[in-house]
């Protein structure tokens, strides 16, 4: 535990000044131990301390401190980290690779896109009704924490270009399209986790790190964050977790409750390594997630009238679509500028999905409107012990993520790609699209053949919640069946997954769990 008056050598760096040591953590007496330092950990911690300020909390993060905020809040010079600050501590098999983790304090919230839709009642139809009803009480606060606003609310940059694209798509989409459009075209504006700041016109994309540091600052004597401490197992006895095994040593639990708040695969791996298969026969099955098609294209600037020249013109649209039994979503972003040097930082800060080598430079082409096209489709899980897509430990003890697409998954991906081309035809009108070829490093007239990403991401479902241990892995509050003091939060709890970005839903679930823990 870090005492309120403890001193640290500033030369030791930020970790030594603000964060705990293993010796301090081992000597502490905690009420709650949170495993993970990403979004769900930060939101759980924030709400728990709001409801029960004297709660003693230890947070264990496997990686070091890397960045104080989302990388897009910190300047375009750091953009290459989006592709480089990752790790793959698991093996993949099946049709798609498992996406990399971000092994640093803040996790994927250092680099995430910002998309923050609230799932509809229909999208949560496979969830327990009591959970859905209670989430209705959490959405508003979750949106405040994440900072959710529509793209057109972010500033004057989302002006004529955004409205023109929205109009062309809403008015031009025919009855045979697989897009599912709202009656109100303004609802096509992407919901993004980008809160306003005290500086006029400024925004800040959500990240877990500021929330964690706020908790440390406000509860210096009762909250400890221990980085570089990976949890590798849990010792369990008589229906309780009794110790947390880490790469730095073992920590006694005492009367604490444990919250697994890492990623879906990491949470599942811990359960599989800590309990015999007979205790959790369903753990690891029901692996769900998303697949993606991603590319850049462009149109001549002259294809759009009345674009501003005193600032960049930006757009960010969120277009839902569906097949008979799957859903997909098209994230369509665009940029137009006449002064790349003036505008590159603004474009980088405000648009989602600005990853990939050279993307900021391509987005600030003075002669073109440049599009980021990011289509996301559903990969459904199967809630059964023999589900084909799953997380498991192989004979050598390695963690394996297996994604196997079925025919419905494949049809939905095909529908996504067809719909994407349909939308781009509406956007282009009589103008000719050009497509960026990563292979040839140039713009070409033919669509990109290799638009499909080789990995699955936003994985979920493997420790899903439900009424009984015969039909689920965790109870309705995320407590593992059979263990009194072990809770799970995050995407692993989802009984079903669609194509929507899950971060807002994970935040709402974390708020709900914090209320339960504070009672």
Short mmCIF file of C-alpha atoms in Angstrom, two decimals:
data_model
loop_
_atom_site.label_atom_id
_atom_site.label_comp_id
_atom_site.label_asym_id
_atom_site.label_seq_id
_atom_site.Cartn_x
_atom_site.Cartn_y
_atom_site.Cartn_z
CA UNK A 1 0.00 0.00 0.00
CA UNK A 2 1.31 3.46 -0.84
CA UNK A 3 1.12 5.64 2.25
CA UNK A 4 -0.22 9.19 1.78
CA UNK A 5 3.08 10.72 2.89
CA UNK A 6 5.40 8.31 1.09
CA UNK A 7 8.31 9.82 -0.80
CA UNK A 8 9.80 8.64 -4.08
CA UNK A 9 12.86 9.62 -6.03
CA UNK A 10 11.64 11.60 -9.07
CA UNK A 11 14.55 10.18 -11.03
CA UNK A 12 12.87 6.81 -10.67
CA UNK A 13 10.21 7.84 -13.15
CA UNK A 14 6.45 8.15 -13.06
CA UNK A 15 5.87 4.52 -12.09
CA UNK A 16 7.90 4.89 -8.89
CA UNK A 17 6.27 8.21 -8.02
CA UNK A 18 2.64 7.24 -8.54
CA UNK A 19 2.39 3.46 -8.61
CA UNK A 20 2.85 0.77 -5.98
CA UNK A 21 5.66 -1.74 -5.50
CA UNK A 22 5.09 -5.45 -5.04
CA UNK A 23 6.24 -5.22 -1.43
CA UNK A 24 3.65 -2.53 -0.72
CA UNK A 25 0.94 -4.60 -2.38
CA UNK A 26 1.89 -7.75 -0.45
CA UNK A 27 1.76 -5.87 2.85
CA UNK A 28 -1.65 -4.35 2.13
CA UNK A 29 -5.06 -5.46 3.32
CA UNK A 30 -7.55 -4.98 0.49
CA UNK A 31 -11.30 -5.26 0.08
CA UNK A 32 -11.18 -5.65 -3.70
CA UNK A 33 -8.38 -6.83 -6.01
CA UNK A 34 -8.85 -5.89 -9.67
CA UNK A 35 -6.87 -7.79 -12.30
CA UNK A 36 -6.28 -5.58 -15.33
CA UNK A 37 -5.77 -1.89 -16.02
CA UNK A 38 -8.04 -1.16 -18.98
CA UNK A 39 -11.52 0.26 -19.49
CA UNK A 40 -13.56 -2.08 -17.29
CA UNK A 41 -11.02 -1.93 -14.47
CA UNK A 42 -10.99 1.88 -14.52
CA UNK A 43 -14.79 2.25 -14.65
CA UNK A 44 -15.32 -0.34 -11.90
CA UNK A 45 -12.76 1.43 -9.73
CA UNK A 46 -14.22 4.89 -10.35
CA UNK A 47 -17.78 3.88 -9.47
CA UNK A 48 -16.79 1.69 -6.52
CA UNK A 49 -14.90 4.56 -4.91
CA UNK A 50 -17.78 6.93 -5.58
CA UNK A 51 -20.22 4.61 -3.80
CA UNK A 52 -17.87 3.37 -1.06
CA UNK A 53 -14.96 5.84 -0.74
CA UNK A 54 -13.19 3.88 2.01
CA UNK A 55 -12.89 0.70 -0.08
CA UNK A 56 -9.29 -0.52 -0.19
CA UNK A 57 -8.45 -1.54 -3.75
CA UNK A 58 -5.41 -3.15 -5.34
CA UNK A 59 -5.20 -3.08 -9.13
CA UNK A 60 -2.75 -5.44 -10.84
CA UNK A 61 -1.60 -4.60 -14.39
CA UNK A 62 0.62 -6.97 -16.37
CA UNK A 63 2.45 -4.27 -18.30
CA UNK A 64 4.24 -1.00 -17.64
CA UNK A 65 3.01 2.55 -17.95
CA UNK A 66 3.34 3.68 -21.59
CA UNK A 67 1.13 6.71 -22.27
CA UNK A 68 -0.86 9.11 -20.07
CA UNK A 69 -3.86 9.17 -22.42
CA UNK A 70 -5.24 7.93 -25.74
CA UNK A 71 -2.55 8.15 -28.40
CA UNK A 72 -4.72 10.43 -30.58
CA UNK A 73 -4.88 12.97 -27.76
CA UNK A 74 -1.08 13.22 -27.71
CA UNK A 75 -0.04 14.17 -31.24
CA UNK A 76 0.47 12.52 -34.60
CA UNK A 77 4.13 11.78 -33.90
CA UNK A 78 2.98 8.87 -31.71
CA UNK A 79 0.64 7.36 -34.33
CA UNK A 80 3.03 4.47 -35.19
CA UNK A 81 2.49 3.07 -31.68
CA UNK A 82 -0.99 1.98 -32.78
CA UNK A 83 0.56 -0.85 -34.77
CA UNK A 84 3.71 -1.46 -32.74
CA UNK A 85 2.79 -1.44 -29.04
CA UNK A 86 1.14 -4.85 -29.13
CA UNK A 87 1.87 -8.46 -28.18
CA UNK A 88 0.62 -11.93 -29.09
CA UNK A 89 0.99 -14.20 -26.05
CA UNK A 90 -1.28 -16.86 -27.51
CA UNK A 91 -1.62 -19.13 -30.50
CA UNK A 92 -4.37 -18.86 -33.12
CA UNK A 93 -6.05 -21.59 -35.10
CA UNK A 94 -9.01 -21.81 -37.43
CA UNK A 95 -10.07 -19.28 -40.05
CA UNK A 96 -8.76 -16.08 -38.45
CA UNK A 97 -5.96 -15.06 -36.16
CA UNK A 98 -6.73 -13.70 -32.72
CA UNK A 99 -6.02 -9.97 -32.54
CA UNK A 100 -3.04 -8.72 -30.54
CA UNK A 101 -3.31 -7.45 -26.98
CA UNK A 102 -1.99 -4.09 -25.78
CA UNK A 103 0.11 -5.03 -22.72
CA UNK A 104 0.32 -1.62 -21.06
CA UNK A 105 -1.56 0.32 -18.42
CA UNK A 106 -4.76 1.42 -20.17
CA UNK A 107 -4.82 -1.58 -22.52
CA UNK A 108 -6.73 -1.17 -25.75
CA UNK A 109 -8.14 2.18 -24.60
CA UNK A 110 -4.77 3.65 -25.57
CA UNK A 111 -5.59 3.02 -29.24
CA UNK A 112 -9.30 2.19 -29.65
CA UNK A 113 -11.41 3.74 -32.43
CA UNK A 114 -13.85 5.63 -30.21
CA UNK A 115 -17.04 4.05 -31.61
CA UNK A 116 -19.56 3.97 -28.75
CA UNK A 117 -23.00 2.80 -29.86
CA UNK A 118 -25.61 1.73 -27.34
CA UNK A 119 -26.96 -1.67 -28.40
CA UNK A 120 -30.68 -1.86 -29.04
CA UNK A 121 -33.08 -4.10 -27.16
CA UNK A 122 -33.14 -6.36 -30.20
CA UNK A 123 -29.37 -6.68 -30.13
CA UNK A 124 -29.56 -7.73 -26.47
CA UNK A 125 -32.44 -10.15 -27.00
CA UNK A 126 -30.25 -13.12 -26.03
CA UNK A 127 -29.23 -11.55 -22.70
CA UNK A 128 -30.97 -12.20 -19.35
CA UNK A 129 -33.89 -9.80 -19.05
CA UNK A 130 -32.96 -8.68 -15.54
CA UNK A 131 -29.49 -7.68 -16.74
CA UNK A 132 -30.90 -5.73 -19.70
CA UNK A 133 -33.37 -3.95 -17.41
CA UNK A 134 -30.63 -2.97 -14.95
CA UNK A 135 -28.37 -1.75 -17.75
CA UNK A 136 -31.09 0.76 -18.62
CA UNK A 137 -30.13 2.49 -15.37
CA UNK A 138 -26.45 2.61 -16.34
CA UNK A 139 -26.36 3.83 -19.95
CA UNK A 140 -26.51 7.54 -19.17
CA UNK A 141 -23.62 7.42 -16.71
CA UNK A 142 -21.60 5.14 -18.98
CA UNK A 143 -22.00 7.68 -21.78
CA UNK A 144 -20.86 10.51 -19.50
CA UNK A 145 -17.75 8.61 -18.46
CA UNK A 146 -16.83 7.57 -22.00
CA UNK A 147 -17.78 11.02 -23.32
CA UNK A 148 -20.17 9.85 -26.02
CA UNK A 149 -21.23 12.45 -28.58
CA UNK A 150 -22.36 12.30 -32.19
CA UNK A 151 -19.71 13.24 -34.72
CA UNK A 152 -21.59 16.39 -35.75
CA UNK A 153 -21.39 17.58 -32.12
CA UNK A 154 -17.59 17.48 -32.03
CA UNK A 155 -17.03 20.81 -33.74
CA UNK A 156 -17.33 22.81 -36.96
CA UNK A 157 -14.99 20.39 -38.74
CA UNK A 158 -17.94 18.00 -39.07
CA UNK A 159 -19.88 20.32 -41.35
CA UNK A 160 -20.71 20.24 -45.05
CA UNK A 161 -18.78 17.08 -45.88
CA UNK A 162 -20.44 15.12 -43.09
CA UNK A 163 -23.92 16.35 -43.99
CA UNK A 164 -23.43 15.77 -47.75
CA UNK A 165 -22.27 12.19 -47.24
CA UNK A 166 -25.10 11.52 -44.85
CA UNK A 167 -27.64 12.93 -47.30
CA UNK A 168 -26.34 10.97 -50.29
CA UNK A 169 -26.48 7.70 -48.37
CA UNK A 170 -29.82 8.25 -46.67
CA UNK A 171 -31.59 9.45 -49.81
CA UNK A 172 -29.90 7.08 -52.25
CA UNK A 173 -30.22 3.77 -50.43
CA UNK A 174 -32.80 1.58 -52.14
CA UNK A 175 -35.30 -0.91 -50.70
CA UNK A 176 -33.14 -3.90 -51.63
CA UNK A 177 -30.16 -2.69 -49.64
CA UNK A 178 -29.08 -4.61 -46.55
CA UNK A 179 -28.43 -1.36 -44.73
CA UNK A 180 -30.75 -0.75 -41.78
CA UNK A 181 -31.18 3.02 -41.80
CA UNK A 182 -32.96 5.13 -39.18
CA UNK A 183 -35.77 7.46 -40.21
CA UNK A 184 -33.77 10.40 -38.86
CA UNK A 185 -30.61 10.84 -40.99
CA UNK A 186 -28.80 12.65 -38.17
CA UNK A 187 -28.62 9.28 -36.39
CA UNK A 188 -26.14 8.16 -39.04
CA UNK A 189 -23.54 10.39 -37.37
CA UNK A 190 -21.12 8.11 -35.54
CA UNK A 191 -21.43 7.98 -31.74
CA UNK A 192 -17.88 8.52 -30.52
CA UNK A 193 -16.25 8.48 -27.08
CA UNK A 194 -14.80 11.98 -27.40
CA UNK A 195 -15.68 14.25 -24.50
CA UNK A 196 -15.53 18.03 -24.63
CA UNK A 197 -12.73 19.64 -22.61
CA UNK A 198 -12.41 22.97 -20.85
CA UNK A 199 -10.58 24.37 -23.89
CA UNK A 200 -13.13 25.79 -26.36
CA UNK A 201 -13.68 23.47 -29.29
CA UNK A 202 -11.33 20.79 -27.94
CA UNK A 203 -12.13 17.12 -27.50
CA UNK A 204 -10.53 14.19 -25.73
CA UNK A 205 -10.91 10.57 -26.76
CA UNK A 206 -11.65 8.28 -23.83
CA UNK A 207 -8.83 6.32 -22.22
CA UNK A 208 -8.65 4.38 -18.97
CA UNK A 209 -5.36 5.90 -17.82
CA UNK A 210 -6.70 9.32 -16.70
CA UNK A 211 -9.46 7.57 -14.72
CA UNK A 212 -6.89 5.41 -12.94
CA UNK A 213 -4.72 8.40 -12.08
CA UNK A 214 -7.78 10.31 -10.82
CA UNK A 215 -8.54 7.40 -8.49
CA UNK A 216 -4.95 7.41 -7.22
CA UNK A 217 -4.99 11.16 -6.65
CA UNK A 218 -8.28 11.11 -4.77
CA UNK A 219 -7.66 7.99 -2.67
CA UNK A 220 -3.92 8.00 -2.13
CA UNK A 221 -3.95 5.88 1.01
CA UNK A 222 -6.46 3.26 -0.07
CA UNK A 223 -5.84 2.59 -3.78
CA UNK A 224 -2.71 0.90 -5.10
CA UNK A 225 -1.91 0.30 -8.78
CA UNK A 226 0.85 -2.26 -9.34
CA UNK A 227 2.25 -2.37 -12.91
CA UNK A 228 4.51 -5.04 -14.42
CA UNK A 229 2.70 -7.70 -12.41
CA UNK A 230 0.98 -10.32 -14.56
CA UNK A 231 -1.50 -12.59 -12.81
CA UNK A 232 -0.81 -16.16 -13.95
CA UNK A 233 -3.19 -18.11 -11.74
CA UNK A 234 -5.54 -18.15 -8.78
CA UNK A 235 -5.30 -20.48 -5.79
CA UNK A 236 -8.78 -21.72 -4.88
CA UNK A 237 -9.95 -23.61 -1.80
CA UNK A 238 -13.39 -24.35 -0.34
CA UNK A 239 -15.23 -22.26 -2.91
CA UNK A 240 -13.03 -19.17 -2.61
CA UNK A 241 -9.98 -17.64 -4.20
CA UNK A 242 -7.34 -17.63 -1.47
CA UNK A 243 -4.30 -16.27 -3.31
CA UNK A 244 -3.36 -14.53 -6.53
CA UNK A 245 -0.30 -15.95 -8.27
CA UNK A 246 1.71 -13.40 -10.22
CA UNK A 247 5.00 -13.13 -12.07
CA UNK A 248 6.29 -11.19 -9.05
CA UNK A 249 5.14 -13.64 -6.38
CA UNK A 250 1.99 -14.74 -4.58
CA UNK A 251 -0.45 -12.34 -2.95
CA UNK A 252 -2.76 -13.53 -0.19
CA UNK A 253 -6.37 -12.56 -0.79
CA UNK A 254 -7.75 -12.61 2.73
CA UNK A 255 -11.31 -11.36 2.67
CA UNK A 256 -11.00 -9.56 -0.66
CA UNK A 257 -13.18 -10.06 -3.68
CA UNK A 258 -11.38 -10.55 -6.99
CA UNK A 259 -12.50 -8.87 -10.23
CA UNK A 260 -11.07 -10.18 -13.50
CA UNK A 261 -11.08 -7.07 -15.69
CA UNK A 262 -8.59 -7.91 -18.42
CA UNK A 263 -9.50 -8.81 -21.99
CA UNK A 264 -11.80 -11.68 -22.87
CA UNK A 265 -9.00 -14.10 -23.71
CA UNK A 266 -6.89 -13.14 -20.68
CA UNK A 267 -9.85 -13.50 -18.30
CA UNK A 268 -10.68 -16.89 -19.78
CA UNK A 269 -7.08 -18.07 -19.65
CA UNK A 270 -6.95 -17.30 -15.91
CA UNK A 271 -10.11 -19.28 -15.23
CA UNK A 272 -8.87 -22.24 -17.28
CA UNK A 273 -5.47 -22.22 -15.55
CA UNK A 274 -6.94 -21.92 -12.06
CA UNK A 275 -9.83 -24.39 -12.01
CA UNK A 276 -10.25 -27.99 -13.17
CA UNK A 277 -12.41 -28.52 -16.28
CA UNK A 278 -15.01 -30.30 -14.17
CA UNK A 279 -15.58 -27.09 -12.18
CA UNK A 280 -16.13 -24.90 -15.25
CA UNK A 281 -17.08 -27.18 -18.15
CA UNK A 282 -18.39 -24.31 -20.31
CA UNK A 283 -15.51 -21.86 -19.77
CA UNK A 284 -13.82 -20.91 -23.02
CA UNK A 285 -16.65 -21.90 -25.32
CA UNK A 286 -19.02 -19.44 -27.05
CA UNK A 287 -16.12 -17.39 -28.45
CA UNK A 288 -17.65 -14.56 -30.47
CA UNK A 289 -16.18 -11.46 -32.06
CA UNK A 290 -15.90 -9.41 -35.20
CA UNK A 291 -14.17 -9.65 -38.56
CA UNK A 292 -13.32 -6.60 -40.64
CA UNK A 293 -12.75 -5.25 -44.14
CA UNK A 294 -10.60 -2.13 -44.16
CA UNK A 295 -9.21 0.11 -46.90
CA UNK A 296 -8.67 3.71 -47.98
CA UNK A 297 -10.17 5.33 -51.08
CA UNK A 298 -10.51 8.86 -52.40
CA UNK A 299 -12.51 11.17 -54.63
CA UNK A 300 -11.54 14.48 -56.24
CA UNK A 301 -12.27 17.39 -53.93
CA UNK A 302 -14.45 18.81 -56.72
CA UNK A 303 -16.95 15.98 -56.12
CA UNK A 304 -18.25 18.02 -53.14
CA UNK A 305 -19.33 21.64 -53.28
CA UNK A 306 -18.84 24.33 -50.67
CA UNK A 307 -16.18 22.61 -48.58
CA UNK A 308 -14.51 24.90 -46.06
CA UNK A 309 -10.95 26.05 -46.69
CA UNK A 310 -10.23 27.67 -43.31
CA UNK A 311 -10.33 24.33 -41.51
CA UNK A 312 -10.44 20.63 -42.39
CA UNK A 313 -13.79 19.15 -43.35
CA UNK A 314 -14.37 15.80 -41.66
CA UNK A 315 -17.04 13.11 -41.59
CA UNK A 316 -17.72 10.06 -39.44
CA UNK A 317 -20.79 7.93 -40.16
CA UNK A 318 -22.03 4.72 -38.56
CA UNK A 319 -24.16 2.56 -40.88
CA UNK A 320 -25.90 -0.54 -39.54
CA UNK A 321 -26.68 -3.50 -41.75
CA UNK A 322 -27.96 -7.04 -41.37
CA UNK A 323 -28.50 -10.40 -42.98
CA UNK A 324 -31.17 -12.83 -41.87
CA UNK A 325 -29.17 -14.00 -38.84
CA UNK A 326 -26.13 -11.74 -38.48
CA UNK A 327 -25.44 -8.03 -38.35
CA UNK A 328 -22.70 -5.77 -39.62
CA UNK A 329 -21.75 -2.12 -39.45
CA UNK A 330 -19.89 0.19 -41.82
CA UNK A 331 -17.74 2.91 -40.26
CA UNK A 332 -17.21 5.53 -42.97
CA UNK A 333 -14.87 8.41 -42.17
CA UNK A 334 -13.55 11.10 -44.49
CA UNK A 335 -11.22 14.08 -44.56
CA UNK A 336 -10.78 17.09 -46.87
CA UNK A 337 -8.18 19.81 -46.37
CA UNK A 338 -6.35 22.38 -48.47
CA UNK A 339 -3.52 22.85 -45.95
CA UNK A 340 -2.00 19.55 -44.75
CA UNK A 341 0.57 21.18 -42.48
CA UNK A 342 -2.09 23.21 -40.70
CA UNK A 343 -4.63 20.42 -40.39
CA UNK A 344 -2.86 17.09 -39.90
CA UNK A 345 -3.01 17.25 -36.09
CA UNK A 346 -6.71 18.11 -36.12
CA UNK A 347 -7.54 15.33 -38.56
CA UNK A 348 -5.54 12.84 -36.53
CA UNK A 349 -7.17 13.89 -33.26
CA UNK A 350 -10.78 13.84 -34.44
CA UNK A 351 -11.21 10.90 -36.83
CA UNK A 352 -11.63 7.27 -35.75
CA UNK A 353 -9.55 4.41 -37.18
CA UNK A 354 -6.46 6.47 -38.05
CA UNK A 355 -4.17 3.44 -37.85
CA UNK A 356 -1.75 2.06 -40.41
CA UNK A 357 1.48 3.35 -41.88
CA UNK A 358 1.07 6.66 -43.71
CA UNK A 359 -2.64 7.08 -42.91
CA UNK A 360 -2.40 10.63 -41.46
CA UNK A 361 -0.50 11.78 -44.54
CA UNK A 362 -3.01 10.19 -46.95
CA UNK A 363 -5.90 11.81 -45.08
CA UNK A 364 -4.48 15.29 -45.65
CA UNK A 365 -4.30 15.24 -49.45
CA UNK A 366 -5.17 18.82 -50.56
CA UNK A 367 -6.69 17.71 -53.87
CA UNK A 368 -8.94 14.88 -52.68
CA UNK A 369 -11.52 13.80 -50.15
CA UNK A 370 -9.97 10.71 -48.57
CA UNK A 371 -12.04 7.96 -46.94
CA UNK A 372 -11.29 5.47 -44.20
CA UNK A 373 -13.58 2.52 -44.88
CA UNK A 374 -13.88 0.13 -41.94
CA UNK A 375 -16.54 -2.56 -42.22
CA UNK A 376 -17.17 -4.81 -39.22
CA UNK A 377 -19.20 -8.02 -39.26
CA UNK A 378 -20.48 -10.37 -36.59
CA UNK A 379 -18.87 -13.71 -35.75
CA UNK A 380 -21.43 -15.45 -33.58
CA UNK A 381 -20.59 -17.77 -30.72
CA UNK A 382 -22.35 -20.99 -29.73
CA UNK A 383 -23.28 -21.43 -26.06
CA UNK A 384 -22.36 -25.09 -25.78
CA UNK A 385 -19.40 -27.07 -24.47
CA UNK A 386 -18.56 -28.26 -27.97
CA UNK A 387 -18.72 -24.85 -29.67
CA UNK A 388 -16.26 -24.71 -32.60
CA UNK A 389 -15.00 -21.21 -31.76
CA UNK A 390 -13.40 -21.21 -28.34
CA UNK A 391 -10.45 -20.38 -26.10
CA UNK A 392 -8.61 -23.35 -24.64
CA UNK A 393 -5.25 -24.55 -23.29
CA UNK A 394 -3.38 -26.98 -25.52
CA UNK A 395 -1.37 -30.01 -24.38
CA UNK A 396 1.66 -27.80 -23.78
CA UNK A 397 -0.34 -25.33 -21.69
CA UNK A 398 -0.37 -22.59 -24.33
CA UNK A 399 -3.47 -20.44 -24.73
CA UNK A 400 -5.23 -20.96 -28.06
CA UNK A 401 -7.90 -18.80 -29.66
CA UNK A 402 -9.86 -20.70 -32.30
CA UNK A 403 -12.23 -18.83 -34.60
CA UNK A 404 -14.14 -21.03 -37.04
CA UNK A 405 -16.55 -19.20 -39.36
CA UNK A 406 -19.83 -20.85 -40.25
CA UNK A 407 -21.90 -20.18 -43.37
CA UNK A 408 -23.90 -17.43 -41.68
CA UNK A 409 -20.70 -15.63 -40.70
CA UNK A 410 -19.40 -15.89 -44.27
CA UNK A 411 -22.67 -14.66 -45.81
CA UNK A 412 -22.65 -11.66 -43.50
CA UNK A 413 -19.08 -10.78 -44.45
CA UNK A 414 -19.98 -11.02 -48.14
CA UNK A 415 -23.03 -8.82 -47.51
CA UNK A 416 -20.85 -6.27 -45.72
CA UNK A 417 -18.47 -6.03 -48.67
CA UNK A 418 -21.31 -5.71 -51.19
CA UNK A 419 -23.00 -3.05 -49.09
CA UNK A 420 -19.74 -1.15 -48.70
CA UNK A 421 -19.33 -0.96 -52.47
CA UNK A 422 -22.98 0.09 -52.80
CA UNK A 423 -22.46 2.93 -50.31
CA UNK A 424 -19.31 4.11 -52.04
CA UNK A 425 -21.14 4.26 -55.37
CA UNK A 426 -23.77 6.49 -53.76
CA UNK A 427 -21.06 8.69 -52.27
CA UNK A 428 -19.08 8.97 -55.51
CA UNK A 429 -21.94 9.80 -57.85
CA UNK A 430 -20.41 10.54 -61.25
CA UNK A 431 -16.87 10.88 -59.89
CA UNK A 432 -14.25 8.15 -60.12
CA UNK A 433 -13.03 6.48 -56.96
CA UNK A 434 -9.39 5.58 -56.47
CA UNK A 435 -8.20 2.98 -53.97
CA UNK A 436 -4.98 2.87 -51.98
CA UNK A 437 -2.98 -0.29 -52.67
CA UNK A 438 -0.84 -1.22 -49.64
CA UNK A 439 0.97 -3.74 -51.82
CA UNK A 440 1.95 -1.31 -54.58
CA UNK A 441 2.06 1.81 -52.36
CA UNK A 442 -0.01 3.88 -54.79
CA UNK A 443 -3.55 4.92 -55.69
CA UNK A 444 -5.25 2.66 -58.25
CA UNK A 445 -8.56 2.66 -60.11
CA UNK A 446 -9.55 -0.89 -59.18
CA UNK A 447 -10.98 -1.80 -55.75
CA UNK A 448 -8.58 -3.36 -53.28
CA UNK A 449 -8.75 -7.14 -53.53
CA UNK A 450 -7.20 -7.81 -50.12
CA UNK A 451 -9.56 -5.69 -48.05
CA UNK A 452 -10.32 -8.41 -45.49
CA UNK A 453 -8.28 -8.32 -42.30
CA UNK A 454 -6.71 -11.66 -41.29
CA UNK A 455 -7.71 -11.44 -37.64
CA UNK A 456 -10.81 -11.49 -35.45
CA UNK A 457 -11.16 -8.82 -32.77
CA UNK A 458 -13.44 -7.39 -30.07
CA UNK A 459 -13.72 -10.96 -28.83
CA UNK A 460 -16.36 -11.84 -26.25
CA UNK A 461 -18.61 -14.49 -24.76
CA UNK A 462 -16.33 -17.11 -23.23
CA UNK A 463 -17.41 -16.64 -19.58
CA UNK A 464 -20.99 -15.65 -20.31
CA UNK A 465 -23.49 -14.86 -17.59
CA UNK A 466 -26.74 -16.66 -16.92
CA UNK A 467 -29.07 -18.16 -14.37
CA UNK A 468 -27.50 -21.57 -13.76
CA UNK A 469 -24.10 -23.32 -13.97
CA UNK A 470 -25.61 -25.81 -16.40
CA UNK A 471 -26.23 -23.04 -18.94
CA UNK A 472 -23.57 -20.38 -18.20
CA UNK A 473 -20.15 -19.79 -16.65
CA UNK A 474 -20.97 -16.82 -14.40
CA UNK A 475 -24.09 -15.68 -12.57
CA UNK A 476 -26.10 -12.56 -13.37
CA UNK A 477 -23.57 -10.33 -11.59
CA UNK A 478 -20.55 -11.91 -13.25
CA UNK A 479 -19.57 -14.09 -10.28
CA UNK A 480 -18.08 -17.39 -11.36
CA UNK A 481 -20.41 -20.26 -10.51
CA UNK A 482 -18.94 -22.17 -7.57
CA UNK A 483 -16.66 -19.42 -6.23
CA UNK A 484 -17.89 -16.89 -3.68
CA UNK A 485 -15.36 -14.12 -4.31
CA UNK A 486 -14.39 -14.26 -8.00
CA UNK A 487 -16.09 -11.87 -10.43
CA UNK A 488 -15.60 -11.21 -14.14
CA UNK A 489 -16.36 -8.08 -16.09
CA UNK A 490 -15.88 -7.09 -19.72
CA UNK A 491 -16.70 -8.75 -23.02
CA UNK A 492 -16.23 -12.28 -21.67
CA UNK A 493 -19.58 -11.88 -19.88
CA UNK A 494 -21.58 -11.25 -23.06
CA UNK A 495 -24.05 -14.06 -23.79
CA UNK A 496 -24.21 -12.87 -27.42
CA UNK A 497 -22.25 -10.40 -29.56
CA UNK A 498 -23.27 -8.39 -32.56
CA UNK A 499 -21.19 -6.07 -34.73
CA UNK A 500 -21.38 -3.05 -32.41
CA UNK A 501 -18.26 -1.84 -30.60
CA UNK A 502 -18.61 -3.24 -27.07
CA UNK A 503 -16.79 -0.61 -25.01
CA UNK A 504 -19.87 1.35 -23.91
CA UNK A 505 -21.62 -1.89 -22.97
CA UNK A 506 -18.58 -3.02 -21.00
CA UNK A 507 -18.57 0.31 -19.17
CA UNK A 508 -22.26 -0.08 -18.29
CA UNK A 509 -21.64 -3.62 -17.01
CA UNK A 510 -18.71 -2.35 -14.94
CA UNK A 511 -20.93 0.31 -13.33
CA UNK A 512 -23.50 -2.36 -12.52
CA UNK A 513 -20.84 -4.61 -10.97
CA UNK A 514 -19.47 -1.73 -8.87
CA UNK A 515 -22.94 -1.15 -7.42
CA UNK A 516 -23.13 -4.82 -6.49
CA UNK A 517 -19.68 -4.81 -4.86
CA UNK A 518 -20.47 -1.64 -2.90
CA UNK A 519 -23.59 -3.07 -1.30
#
